[in-house]
Short mmCIF file of N, CA and C in Angstrom, two decimals:
data_model
loop_
_atom_site.label_atom_id
_atom_site.label_comp_id
_atom_site.label_asym_id
_atom_site.label_seq_id
_atom_site.Cartn_x
_atom_site.Cartn_y
_atom_site.Cartn_z
N MET A 11 2.62 7.63 -3.17
CA MET A 11 2.11 6.40 -3.71
C MET A 11 3.23 5.37 -3.68
N CYS A 12 2.84 4.15 -3.38
CA CYS A 12 3.80 3.05 -3.33
C CYS A 12 3.07 1.83 -3.88
N ALA A 13 3.81 0.85 -4.39
CA ALA A 13 3.19 -0.31 -5.02
C ALA A 13 3.96 -1.58 -4.71
N TRP A 14 3.31 -2.73 -4.98
CA TRP A 14 3.99 -4.00 -4.90
C TRP A 14 3.49 -4.87 -6.04
N GLY A 15 4.27 -5.85 -6.38
CA GLY A 15 3.89 -6.85 -7.36
C GLY A 15 4.66 -8.13 -7.05
N ASP A 16 3.98 -9.26 -7.13
CA ASP A 16 4.66 -10.54 -6.93
C ASP A 16 4.05 -11.54 -7.90
N ASP A 17 4.19 -12.83 -7.62
CA ASP A 17 3.78 -13.86 -8.58
C ASP A 17 2.37 -13.70 -9.13
N ASN A 18 1.42 -13.36 -8.27
CA ASN A 18 0.04 -13.30 -8.75
C ASN A 18 -0.77 -12.12 -8.22
N THR A 19 -0.13 -11.17 -7.60
CA THR A 19 -0.84 -9.98 -7.14
C THR A 19 -0.03 -8.73 -7.45
N ALA A 20 -0.74 -7.66 -7.62
CA ALA A 20 -0.10 -6.35 -7.79
C ALA A 20 -1.10 -5.30 -7.34
N SER A 21 -0.59 -4.26 -6.73
CA SER A 21 -1.47 -3.19 -6.27
C SER A 21 -0.64 -1.95 -5.98
N PHE A 22 -1.34 -0.86 -5.82
CA PHE A 22 -0.68 0.36 -5.37
C PHE A 22 -1.52 0.98 -4.27
N VAL A 23 -0.85 1.72 -3.41
CA VAL A 23 -1.50 2.35 -2.26
C VAL A 23 -1.19 3.84 -2.32
N ALA A 24 -2.21 4.64 -2.25
CA ALA A 24 -2.03 6.08 -2.22
C ALA A 24 -2.84 6.64 -1.06
N VAL A 25 -2.18 7.28 -0.14
CA VAL A 25 -2.85 7.93 0.98
C VAL A 25 -2.96 9.41 0.61
N VAL A 26 -4.20 9.83 0.34
CA VAL A 26 -4.43 11.19 -0.13
C VAL A 26 -5.19 11.96 0.95
N THR A 27 -4.57 13.01 1.43
CA THR A 27 -5.19 13.91 2.39
C THR A 27 -5.02 15.33 1.86
N PRO A 28 -5.70 16.30 2.42
CA PRO A 28 -5.45 17.68 1.98
C PRO A 28 -3.97 18.06 2.09
N GLY A 29 -3.32 17.58 3.13
CA GLY A 29 -1.90 17.88 3.31
C GLY A 29 -1.01 17.25 2.26
N THR A 30 -1.24 15.96 1.96
CA THR A 30 -0.40 15.29 0.97
C THR A 30 -0.70 15.78 -0.45
N ALA A 31 -1.94 16.18 -0.70
CA ALA A 31 -2.29 16.66 -2.04
C ALA A 31 -1.58 17.96 -2.37
N LEU A 32 -1.31 18.78 -1.38
CA LEU A 32 -0.67 20.07 -1.61
C LEU A 32 0.82 20.06 -1.31
N GLN A 33 1.32 18.94 -0.86
CA GLN A 33 2.71 18.82 -0.43
C GLN A 33 3.69 18.86 -1.61
N ASP A 34 4.83 19.45 -1.38
CA ASP A 34 5.93 19.44 -2.35
C ASP A 34 6.38 17.98 -2.51
N PRO A 35 6.40 17.44 -3.72
CA PRO A 35 6.80 16.04 -3.92
C PRO A 35 8.18 15.71 -3.34
N GLU A 36 9.05 16.68 -3.30
CA GLU A 36 10.39 16.47 -2.75
C GLU A 36 10.36 16.17 -1.25
N LYS A 37 9.25 16.53 -0.60
CA LYS A 37 9.14 16.34 0.85
C LYS A 37 8.32 15.12 1.23
N ALA A 38 7.99 14.30 0.25
CA ALA A 38 7.20 13.10 0.52
C ALA A 38 7.99 12.15 1.43
N ASP A 39 7.31 11.56 2.39
CA ASP A 39 7.91 10.63 3.32
C ASP A 39 7.83 9.23 2.70
N LEU A 40 8.86 8.83 1.98
CA LEU A 40 8.86 7.56 1.28
C LEU A 40 8.88 6.38 2.24
N GLU A 41 9.54 6.52 3.37
CA GLU A 41 9.57 5.44 4.35
C GLU A 41 8.17 5.17 4.89
N LYS A 42 7.41 6.22 5.19
CA LYS A 42 6.04 6.06 5.67
C LYS A 42 5.16 5.43 4.59
N ALA A 43 5.34 5.86 3.34
CA ALA A 43 4.57 5.27 2.24
C ALA A 43 4.86 3.78 2.11
N ALA A 44 6.13 3.41 2.24
CA ALA A 44 6.50 1.99 2.16
C ALA A 44 5.90 1.20 3.33
N LEU A 45 5.94 1.75 4.52
CA LEU A 45 5.36 1.06 5.68
C LEU A 45 3.85 0.91 5.56
N ASP A 46 3.17 1.97 5.10
CA ASP A 46 1.71 1.89 4.88
C ASP A 46 1.38 0.81 3.86
N THR A 47 2.15 0.76 2.78
CA THR A 47 1.91 -0.22 1.73
C THR A 47 2.17 -1.63 2.23
N ALA A 48 3.23 -1.83 2.99
CA ALA A 48 3.52 -3.15 3.56
C ALA A 48 2.41 -3.60 4.49
N ARG A 49 1.85 -2.68 5.25
CA ARG A 49 0.75 -3.02 6.16
C ARG A 49 -0.50 -3.43 5.37
N VAL A 50 -0.83 -2.67 4.33
CA VAL A 50 -1.99 -3.00 3.50
C VAL A 50 -1.78 -4.36 2.82
N ARG A 51 -0.57 -4.59 2.33
CA ARG A 51 -0.27 -5.87 1.67
C ARG A 51 -0.46 -7.03 2.65
N ALA A 52 0.06 -6.89 3.85
CA ALA A 52 -0.05 -7.96 4.85
C ALA A 52 -1.51 -8.21 5.23
N GLU A 53 -2.30 -7.16 5.27
CA GLU A 53 -3.71 -7.30 5.67
C GLU A 53 -4.57 -7.88 4.57
N THR A 54 -4.17 -7.73 3.30
CA THR A 54 -5.04 -8.12 2.20
C THR A 54 -4.67 -9.44 1.54
N ARG A 55 -3.40 -9.80 1.55
CA ARG A 55 -3.00 -11.06 0.90
C ARG A 55 -3.35 -12.24 1.79
N LYS A 56 -4.09 -13.16 1.23
CA LYS A 56 -4.49 -14.38 1.92
C LYS A 56 -4.32 -15.55 0.95
N PRO A 57 -4.01 -16.74 1.48
CA PRO A 57 -3.93 -17.91 0.61
C PRO A 57 -5.26 -18.17 -0.09
N ILE A 58 -5.20 -18.68 -1.29
CA ILE A 58 -6.42 -19.01 -2.03
C ILE A 58 -7.24 -19.98 -1.20
N GLY A 59 -8.53 -19.70 -1.05
CA GLY A 59 -9.41 -20.56 -0.28
C GLY A 59 -9.41 -20.28 1.22
N ALA A 60 -8.62 -19.29 1.67
CA ALA A 60 -8.56 -19.00 3.11
C ALA A 60 -9.83 -18.35 3.61
N THR A 61 -10.52 -17.65 2.75
CA THR A 61 -11.79 -17.04 3.14
C THR A 61 -12.85 -17.51 2.17
N ARG A 62 -13.94 -17.96 2.71
CA ARG A 62 -15.04 -18.45 1.88
C ARG A 62 -16.30 -17.68 2.22
N ALA A 63 -17.01 -17.31 1.18
CA ALA A 63 -18.28 -16.61 1.37
C ALA A 63 -19.33 -17.60 1.89
N GLY A 64 -20.26 -17.08 2.63
CA GLY A 64 -21.39 -17.89 3.01
C GLY A 64 -21.37 -18.32 4.39
#
């Protein structure tokens, strides 16, 4: 699990698979978790008003 927080957003990302659920926490790939979280953050953060319904 990895998270971010800034001026007006905060979130966490957890990639849960059978392998990660049973994995020894000491063997977690923190670099991959950080990269996955950065990708999700980049894909989801948009300026206010950038997307409008309708």
